[in-house]
Amino acid sequence: MHELLLEKAITGDRKSIARCISLIENESEGYEELLHALPELKEQHVIGVTGPPGAGKSTLVDGMIKQWVDKKKKVAVICVDPSSAFHQGALLGDRIRMSNWFDNENVYIRSLATRGSLGGLNAAVLEILLLLNACPFDLVIIETVGVGQSEVDIAKLADVTVVVLVPEGGDEIQTMKAGLMEIADIFVINKSDRPGADLLMKNLMEMSAPVFSRKEERVAVVKTIASQQEGIAELVKEIEVILEKPVDHQKKAELYASRAWQLIQKRRMRDLSYGKLVEDVRERMKGGGWRFYSWVDSFAPGRD
Ligand SMILES: Nc1nc2c(ncn2[C@@H]2O[C@H](COP(=O)(O)OP(=O)(O)OP(=O)(O)O)[C@@H](O)[C@H]2O)c(=O)[nH]1
Ligand SMILES: [Mg+2]
């Protein structure tokens, strides 16, 4: 068992936190016991930052860390990389862009690569969030690439979801409109030093008016130039405004329920993989007499 390790992680020892996360990430021996040994949940804010590749998410997060560290907050950052092979550069980039914080005891930054299995990464992120909840962080930021179709459905994990766009991203918005509106609590137009920022701002403001979106209030839109630290204080303020609102019990309940839902799903699907299923189908296809519906029963028994 890893009792001592967990004990040290809970005090905020970054090396122990890192080792606990590795255990969870790799599903190493004893990781489930570790999760069972976690103390009761406490209040801790989770902020999701998502958007297309290269939009400047890491640069923004770096600026956000600075704001909060100046306010004596303790911050953990998880960068999720859905396509590690393709994104090696980004991983390295995260390290470089957020490297200022390696000596700071109040900041913990970790990149996670995909496990390969569908849904596996989402579950791992959830489990890691549970671990971090036991650690002395005021805020946890999760950075993920992609909007909507990404494997890690950030809006189901975060108390506040920040969607980062760039002036050139006008077309993306057209195609992702509905989904974007659903998940964004705040829009950031980063790289506002480039042409098109004002037009995008106008479009977003129109689209996010309560008449068009299902939300009661207009979604905040913040212009930033992350590489020059511009607009980040405003962004942090908008996030804090949302965090300081009275708790929306229905939203909170749905957040926890969807976290539980995903962990339950992971357990129920434990012995099944899509690859194995394809193999099995290929075997079946060789012979005749395949009762498809009954065959499905062999994986998940029906009611009778
Ligand atoms: N011109 C300009 N460049 C920026 C701005 N913000 C970030 N960049 C640059 O954009 C590039 C990508 O920035 P990142 O912060 O790595 O973007 P990201 O969204 O985290 O990228 P991935 O994690 O790979 O999806 C870097 O070269 C940054 O220096 C900005 O406001 N203006
Ligand atoms: Mg990044």
CSV table of C-alpha atoms and ligand atoms in Angstrom, one decimal:
chain,number,residue,atom,x,y,z
A,1,MET,CA,0.0,0.0,0.0
A,2,HIS,CA,1.0,3.6,-0.5
A,3,GLU,CA,-0.3,5.1,2.7
A,4,LEU,CA,2.8,7.1,3.5
A,5,LEU,CA,3.0,8.4,-0.1
A,6,LEU,CA,-0.7,9.6,0.1
A,7,GLU,CA,-0.1,11.1,3.5
A,8,LYS,CA,2.8,13.1,2.1
A,9,ALA,CA,0.8,14.1,-1.0
A,10,ILE,CA,-2.0,15.4,1.2
A,11,THR,CA,0.5,17.7,2.9
A,12,GLY,CA,1.3,19.2,-0.5
A,13,ASP,CA,4.6,17.4,-1.1
A,14,ARG,CA,4.9,17.8,-4.9
A,15,LYS,CA,7.1,14.7,-5.4
A,16,SER,CA,4.6,12.5,-3.6
A,17,ILE,CA,1.7,14.1,-5.6
A,18,ALA,CA,3.6,13.4,-8.8
A,19,ARG,CA,4.1,9.7,-7.8
A,20,CYS,CA,0.5,9.3,-6.8
A,21,ILE,CA,-0.6,10.7,-10.2
A,22,SER,CA,1.7,8.3,-12.0
A,23,LEU,CA,0.2,5.4,-10.1
A,24,ILE,CA,-3.2,6.5,-11.2
A,25,GLU,CA,-2.2,7.3,-14.7
A,26,ASN,CA,-0.6,3.9,-15.2
A,27,GLU,CA,-3.2,2.0,-13.2
A,28,SER,CA,-0.3,0.6,-11.2
A,29,GLU,CA,-0.7,-1.9,-8.4
A,30,GLY,CA,-2.4,-0.4,-5.5
A,31,TYR,CA,-3.8,2.7,-7.2
A,32,GLU,CA,-7.4,1.8,-6.4
A,33,GLU,CA,-6.6,1.3,-2.7
A,34,LEU,CA,-4.9,4.7,-2.8
A,35,LEU,CA,-8.1,6.3,-4.2
A,36,HIS,CA,-10.2,4.4,-1.5
A,37,ALA,CA,-8.0,5.9,1.2
A,38,LEU,CA,-8.7,9.5,0.1
A,39,PRO,CA,-10.3,11.7,2.7
A,40,GLU,CA,-13.8,13.3,2.4
A,41,LEU,CA,-14.3,15.7,-0.5
A,42,LYS,CA,-13.6,19.3,0.2
A,43,GLU,CA,-14.5,22.5,-1.6
A,44,GLN,CA,-12.0,23.1,-4.5
A,45,HIS,CA,-12.5,25.0,-7.7
A,46,VAL,CA,-11.9,23.3,-11.0
A,47,ILE,CA,-11.3,25.5,-14.1
A,48,GLY,CA,-11.3,24.1,-17.6
A,49,VAL,CA,-9.4,25.8,-20.3
A,50,THR,CA,-10.1,24.4,-23.8
A,51,GLY,CA,-9.8,25.5,-27.4
A,52,PRO,CA,-8.2,24.6,-30.7
A,53,PRO,CA,-4.5,23.6,-30.9
A,54,GLY,CA,-2.1,26.5,-30.6
A,55,ALA,CA,-4.7,29.0,-29.5
A,56,GLY,CA,-2.5,30.0,-26.7
A,57,LYS,CA,-4.1,28.0,-23.8
A,58,SER,CA,-0.8,27.2,-22.1
A,59,THR,CA,0.4,30.8,-22.3
A,60,LEU,CA,-2.9,32.0,-20.9
A,61,VAL,CA,-2.8,29.4,-18.1
A,62,ASP,CA,0.8,30.6,-17.3
A,63,GLY,CA,-0.5,34.1,-16.9
A,64,MET,CA,-3.5,32.9,-14.8
A,65,ILE,CA,-1.1,31.1,-12.5
A,66,LYS,CA,0.8,34.3,-11.9
A,67,GLN,CA,-2.3,36.2,-11.0
A,68,TRP,CA,-3.4,33.6,-8.5
A,69,VAL,CA,0.1,33.0,-7.0
A,70,ASP,CA,0.3,36.8,-6.4
A,71,LYS,CA,-2.9,36.4,-4.5
A,72,LYS,CA,-1.3,33.7,-2.4
A,73,LYS,CA,-3.4,30.9,-3.9
A,74,LYS,CA,-2.1,27.4,-4.5
A,75,VAL,CA,-2.7,26.2,-8.0
A,76,ALA,CA,-2.5,22.8,-9.7
A,77,VAL,CA,-2.5,22.5,-13.5
A,78,ILE,CA,-3.2,19.4,-15.5
A,79,CYS,CA,-2.5,19.6,-19.2
A,80,VAL,CA,-4.3,16.8,-21.1
A,81,ASP,CA,-2.8,15.8,-24.4
A,82,PRO,CA,-5.2,13.7,-26.4
A,83,SER,CA,-2.8,12.7,-29.2
A,84,SER,CA,0.5,12.3,-27.6
A,85,ALA,CA,2.4,11.0,-30.7
A,86,PHE,CA,1.2,14.0,-32.7
A,87,HIS,CA,1.6,16.5,-30.0
A,88,GLN,CA,5.1,15.9,-28.6
A,89,GLY,CA,6.0,19.4,-29.4
A,90,ALA,CA,3.1,20.7,-27.4
A,91,LEU,CA,4.2,18.7,-24.4
A,92,LEU,CA,7.6,20.2,-24.6
A,93,GLY,CA,6.0,23.6,-25.2
A,94,ASP,CA,3.9,23.3,-22.0
A,95,ARG,CA,7.1,22.7,-20.1
A,96,ILE,CA,8.9,25.7,-21.5
A,97,ARG,CA,5.9,28.0,-21.3
A,98,MET,CA,5.2,27.1,-17.7
A,99,SER,CA,8.7,26.5,-16.6
A,100,ASN,CA,8.8,29.6,-14.3
A,101,TRP,CA,6.9,27.6,-11.7
A,102,PHE,CA,9.1,24.6,-11.1
A,103,ASP,CA,10.7,26.2,-8.0
A,104,ASN,CA,7.4,27.5,-6.6
A,105,GLU,CA,6.0,25.3,-3.8
A,106,ASN,CA,2.5,26.7,-4.5
A,107,VAL,CA,2.3,25.5,-8.1
A,108,TYR,CA,2.1,22.0,-9.4
A,109,ILE,CA,2.0,21.3,-13.2
A,110,ARG,CA,1.6,18.0,-14.8
A,111,SER,CA,1.1,16.9,-18.4
A,112,LEU,CA,-0.9,13.7,-19.1
A,113,ALA,CA,-0.7,11.7,-22.3
A,114,THR,CA,-3.5,9.5,-23.6
A,115,ARG,CA,-3.8,5.9,-22.4
A,116,GLY,CA,-5.0,5.0,-25.8
A,117,SER,CA,-8.2,3.4,-24.7
A,118,LEU,CA,-11.4,5.2,-25.5
A,119,GLY,CA,-12.7,6.9,-22.4
A,120,GLY,CA,-9.7,5.9,-20.4
A,121,LEU,CA,-8.2,9.3,-20.3
A,122,ASN,CA,-11.4,10.9,-19.0
A,123,ALA,CA,-11.5,8.4,-16.2
A,124,ALA,CA,-7.9,9.0,-15.3
A,125,VAL,CA,-8.4,12.7,-15.2
A,126,LEU,CA,-11.3,12.2,-12.9
A,127,GLU,CA,-9.3,10.0,-10.6
A,128,ILE,CA,-6.5,12.5,-10.6
A,129,LEU,CA,-9.0,15.3,-9.8
A,130,LEU,CA,-10.0,13.3,-6.8
A,131,LEU,CA,-6.5,13.0,-5.6
A,132,LEU,CA,-5.9,16.7,-6.1
A,133,ASN,CA,-9.0,17.4,-4.1
A,134,ALA,CA,-7.2,15.9,-1.1
A,135,CYS,CA,-4.2,18.1,-1.7
A,136,PRO,CA,-3.9,21.7,-0.5
A,137,PHE,CA,-4.7,23.5,-3.7
A,138,ASP,CA,-7.2,26.3,-3.9
A,139,LEU,CA,-7.6,25.9,-7.7
A,140,VAL,CA,-7.1,23.2,-10.2
A,141,ILE,CA,-6.8,24.2,-13.9
A,142,ILE,CA,-7.3,21.6,-16.6
A,143,GLU,CA,-6.0,22.4,-20.1
A,144,THR,CA,-7.4,20.3,-23.0
A,145,VAL,CA,-7.0,20.7,-26.7
A,146,GLY,CA,-10.1,20.7,-28.9
A,147,VAL,CA,-13.6,21.8,-28.4
A,148,GLY,CA,-16.7,19.6,-28.2
A,149,GLN,CA,-15.4,16.4,-29.8
A,150,SER,CA,-12.4,16.1,-27.5
A,151,GLU,CA,-12.0,12.9,-25.6
A,152,VAL,CA,-12.0,14.7,-22.3
A,153,ASP,CA,-15.3,16.4,-22.0
A,154,ILE,CA,-14.1,19.3,-20.0
A,155,ALA,CA,-17.4,20.9,-19.3
A,156,LYS,CA,-18.5,17.9,-17.4
A,157,LEU,CA,-15.5,18.2,-15.1
A,158,ALA,CA,-15.1,21.9,-14.5
A,159,ASP,CA,-16.9,24.5,-12.3
A,160,VAL,CA,-16.0,27.1,-14.9
A,161,THR,CA,-15.2,26.4,-18.6
A,162,VAL,CA,-13.1,28.9,-20.5
A,163,VAL,CA,-13.2,28.5,-24.3
A,164,VAL,CA,-10.1,30.0,-26.0
A,165,LEU,CA,-10.5,31.2,-29.6
A,166,VAL,CA,-8.3,33.2,-31.9
A,167,PRO,CA,-9.3,35.9,-34.5
A,168,GLU,CA,-8.8,33.5,-37.4
A,169,GLY,CA,-11.2,31.0,-35.8
A,170,GLY,CA,-14.3,32.5,-37.3
A,171,ASP,CA,-15.1,29.4,-39.3
A,172,GLU,CA,-14.7,27.1,-36.4
A,173,ILE,CA,-17.3,29.0,-34.6
A,174,GLN,CA,-19.8,28.6,-37.4
A,175,THR,CA,-19.5,24.8,-37.3
A,176,MET,CA,-19.3,24.5,-33.5
A,177,LYS,CA,-21.8,27.1,-32.6
A,178,ALA,CA,-24.3,25.0,-30.6
A,179,GLY,CA,-21.7,22.9,-28.8
A,180,LEU,CA,-19.6,26.0,-27.9
A,181,MET,CA,-22.5,27.8,-26.5
A,182,GLU,CA,-23.4,24.8,-24.3
A,183,ILE,CA,-20.0,24.5,-22.7
A,184,ALA,CA,-18.5,28.0,-22.5
A,185,ASP,CA,-18.9,30.0,-19.3
A,186,ILE,CA,-16.4,32.5,-20.6
A,187,PHE,CA,-15.0,33.1,-24.1
A,188,VAL,CA,-11.4,34.3,-24.5
A,189,ILE,CA,-10.3,35.8,-27.8
A,190,ASN,CA,-6.6,35.3,-27.5
A,191,LYS,CA,-4.1,36.7,-30.0
A,192,SER,CA,-6.1,39.9,-30.1
A,193,ASP,CA,-3.0,41.5,-31.5
A,194,ARG,CA,-4.1,40.0,-34.8
A,195,PRO,CA,-6.7,41.3,-37.2
A,196,GLY,CA,-10.2,40.1,-36.8
A,197,ALA,CA,-10.5,40.1,-33.0
A,198,ASP,CA,-13.2,42.8,-32.9
A,199,LEU,CA,-15.3,41.1,-35.5
A,200,LEU,CA,-15.1,37.8,-33.6
A,201,MET,CA,-16.0,39.7,-30.4
A,202,LYS,CA,-19.0,41.1,-32.1
A,203,ASN,CA,-20.1,37.7,-33.4
A,204,LEU,CA,-19.6,36.0,-30.0
A,205,MET,CA,-21.5,38.7,-28.2
A,206,GLU,CA,-24.4,38.3,-30.6
A,207,MET,CA,-24.4,34.5,-30.4
A,208,SER,CA,-24.1,34.5,-26.6
A,209,ALA,CA,-27.0,36.8,-25.9
A,210,PRO,CA,-29.6,35.1,-23.8
A,211,VAL,CA,-32.1,35.2,-26.7
A,212,PHE,CA,-30.0,32.8,-28.6
A,213,SER,CA,-28.4,30.6,-26.0
A,214,ARG,CA,-30.1,28.7,-23.3
A,215,LYS,CA,-28.2,30.4,-20.6
A,216,GLU,CA,-29.9,33.0,-18.5
A,217,GLU,CA,-27.0,35.5,-18.6
A,218,ARG,CA,-24.8,36.6,-21.4
A,219,VAL,CA,-21.5,34.6,-21.5
A,220,ALA,CA,-18.6,36.9,-20.8
A,221,VAL,CA,-16.1,37.5,-23.7
A,222,VAL,CA,-12.6,38.6,-22.8
A,223,LYS,CA,-9.9,39.8,-25.3
A,224,THR,CA,-6.4,38.8,-24.4
A,225,ILE,CA,-2.9,38.9,-25.7
A,226,ALA,CA,-1.5,36.1,-23.6
A,227,SER,CA,2.0,36.4,-24.8
A,228,GLN,CA,2.1,40.0,-23.5
A,229,GLN,CA,0.1,39.3,-20.4
A,230,GLU,CA,-2.7,41.5,-21.6
A,231,GLY,CA,-6.2,40.9,-20.5
A,232,ILE,CA,-5.4,38.1,-18.1
A,233,ALA,CA,-6.3,40.1,-15.0
A,234,GLU,CA,-9.7,40.7,-16.6
A,235,LEU,CA,-10.1,37.0,-17.4
A,236,VAL,CA,-9.2,36.0,-13.9
A,237,LYS,CA,-11.8,38.5,-12.6
A,238,GLU,CA,-14.5,37.0,-14.8
A,239,ILE,CA,-13.6,33.5,-13.5
A,240,GLU,CA,-13.8,34.7,-9.9
A,241,VAL,CA,-17.1,36.4,-10.5
A,242,ILE,CA,-18.5,33.0,-11.5
A,243,LEU,CA,-16.8,31.2,-8.6
A,244,GLU,CA,-18.1,33.6,-6.1
A,245,LYS,CA,-21.7,33.3,-7.1
A,246,PRO,CA,-24.0,31.3,-4.8
A,247,VAL,CA,-23.7,27.6,-5.5
A,248,ASP,CA,-26.0,26.4,-8.2
A,249,HIS,CA,-27.0,23.1,-6.5
A,250,GLN,CA,-28.5,21.6,-9.7
A,251,LYS,CA,-25.4,22.3,-11.7
A,252,LYS,CA,-23.2,21.0,-8.9
A,253,ALA,CA,-25.3,17.9,-8.6
A,254,GLU,CA,-25.0,17.3,-12.3
A,255,LEU,CA,-21.2,17.7,-12.2
A,256,TYR,CA,-20.8,15.1,-9.5
A,257,ALA,CA,-23.3,12.8,-11.1
A,258,SER,CA,-21.5,12.9,-14.4
A,259,ARG,CA,-18.2,12.3,-12.7
A,260,ALA,CA,-19.6,9.3,-11.0
A,261,TRP,CA,-21.3,8.2,-14.3
A,262,GLN,CA,-17.9,8.1,-16.0
A,263,LEU,CA,-16.3,6.1,-13.3
A,264,ILE,CA,-19.1,3.6,-13.2
A,265,GLN,CA,-18.9,3.3,-16.9
A,266,LYS,CA,-15.2,2.6,-16.7
A,267,ARG,CA,-15.8,-0.2,-14.1
A,268,ARG,CA,-18.6,-1.8,-16.0
A,269,MET,CA,-16.6,-1.8,-19.3
A,270,ARG,CA,-13.5,-3.0,-17.5
A,271,ASP,CA,-13.1,-6.4,-19.2
A,272,LEU,CA,-14.2,-5.2,-22.6
A,273,SER,CA,-12.3,-3.4,-25.3
A,274,TYR,CA,-13.5,-2.4,-28.7
A,275,GLY,CA,-10.5,-4.2,-30.3
A,276,LYS,CA,-11.5,-7.5,-28.5
A,277,LEU,CA,-15.0,-7.0,-29.8
A,278,VAL,CA,-13.8,-6.7,-33.4
A,279,GLU,CA,-11.7,-9.8,-33.0
A,280,ASP,CA,-14.7,-11.7,-31.7
A,281,VAL,CA,-16.9,-10.4,-34.5
A,282,ARG,CA,-14.4,-11.6,-37.1
A,283,GLU,CA,-14.5,-15.1,-35.6
A,284,ARG,CA,-18.2,-15.1,-35.7
A,285,MET,CA,-18.3,-13.9,-39.3
A,286,LYS,CA,-16.3,-17.0,-40.4
A,287,GLY,CA,-19.1,-19.4,-39.4
A,288,GLY,CA,-22.8,-19.3,-40.0
A,289,GLY,CA,-25.6,-19.1,-37.6
A,290,TRP,CA,-24.8,-16.0,-35.7
A,291,ARG,CA,-27.6,-14.7,-33.5
A,292,PHE,CA,-26.4,-11.2,-33.0
A,293,TYR,CA,-28.7,-10.1,-30.2
A,294,SER,CA,-28.0,-13.2,-28.1
A,295,TRP,CA,-24.3,-12.9,-28.8
A,296,VAL,CA,-24.4,-9.4,-27.3
A,297,ASP,CA,-25.8,-11.1,-24.1
A,298,SER,CA,-22.5,-12.8,-23.6
A,299,PHE,CA,-21.0,-9.4,-22.9
A,300,ALA,CA,-23.8,-7.8,-21.0
A,301,PRO,CA,-26.6,-10.2,-19.9
A,302,GLY,CA,-30.1,-9.1,-20.9
A,303,ARG,CA,-32.9,-9.0,-18.4
A,304,ASP,CA,-34.3,-12.5,-19.0
B,1,LIG,N1,0.6,36.7,-31.5
B,1,LIG,C1,0.3,36.1,-30.4
B,1,LIG,N2,0.9,34.9,-30.1
B,1,LIG,C2,0.5,34.2,-29.0
B,1,LIG,C3,-0.4,34.8,-28.1
B,1,LIG,N3,-0.5,33.9,-27.1
B,1,LIG,C4,0.2,32.8,-27.3
B,1,LIG,N4,0.9,33.0,-28.5
B,1,LIG,C5,1.8,32.1,-29.2
B,1,LIG,O1,1.1,31.0,-29.7
B,1,LIG,C6,1.8,29.8,-29.7
B,1,LIG,C7,1.0,28.7,-29.1
B,1,LIG,O2,0.8,29.0,-27.7
B,1,LIG,P1,0.4,27.9,-26.6
B,1,LIG,O3,0.2,28.6,-25.4
B,1,LIG,O4,1.4,26.8,-26.6
B,1,LIG,O5,-0.9,27.4,-27.2
B,1,LIG,P2,-1.8,26.1,-26.8
B,1,LIG,O6,-3.2,26.4,-27.1
B,1,LIG,O7,-1.5,25.8,-25.4
B,1,LIG,O8,-1.2,25.0,-27.7
B,1,LIG,P3,-1.5,23.4,-27.7
B,1,LIG,O9,-1.4,23.0,-26.2
B,1,LIG,O10,-0.5,22.8,-28.5
B,1,LIG,O11,-2.9,23.2,-28.2
B,1,LIG,C8,3.1,30.1,-29.0
B,1,LIG,O12,4.1,30.4,-29.9
B,1,LIG,C9,2.8,31.4,-28.2
B,1,LIG,O13,3.9,32.2,-27.9
B,1,LIG,C10,-0.9,36.1,-28.4
B,1,LIG,O14,-1.7,36.6,-27.6
B,1,LIG,N5,-0.5,36.7,-29.5
B,2,MG,MG,-0.9,23.9,-24.5
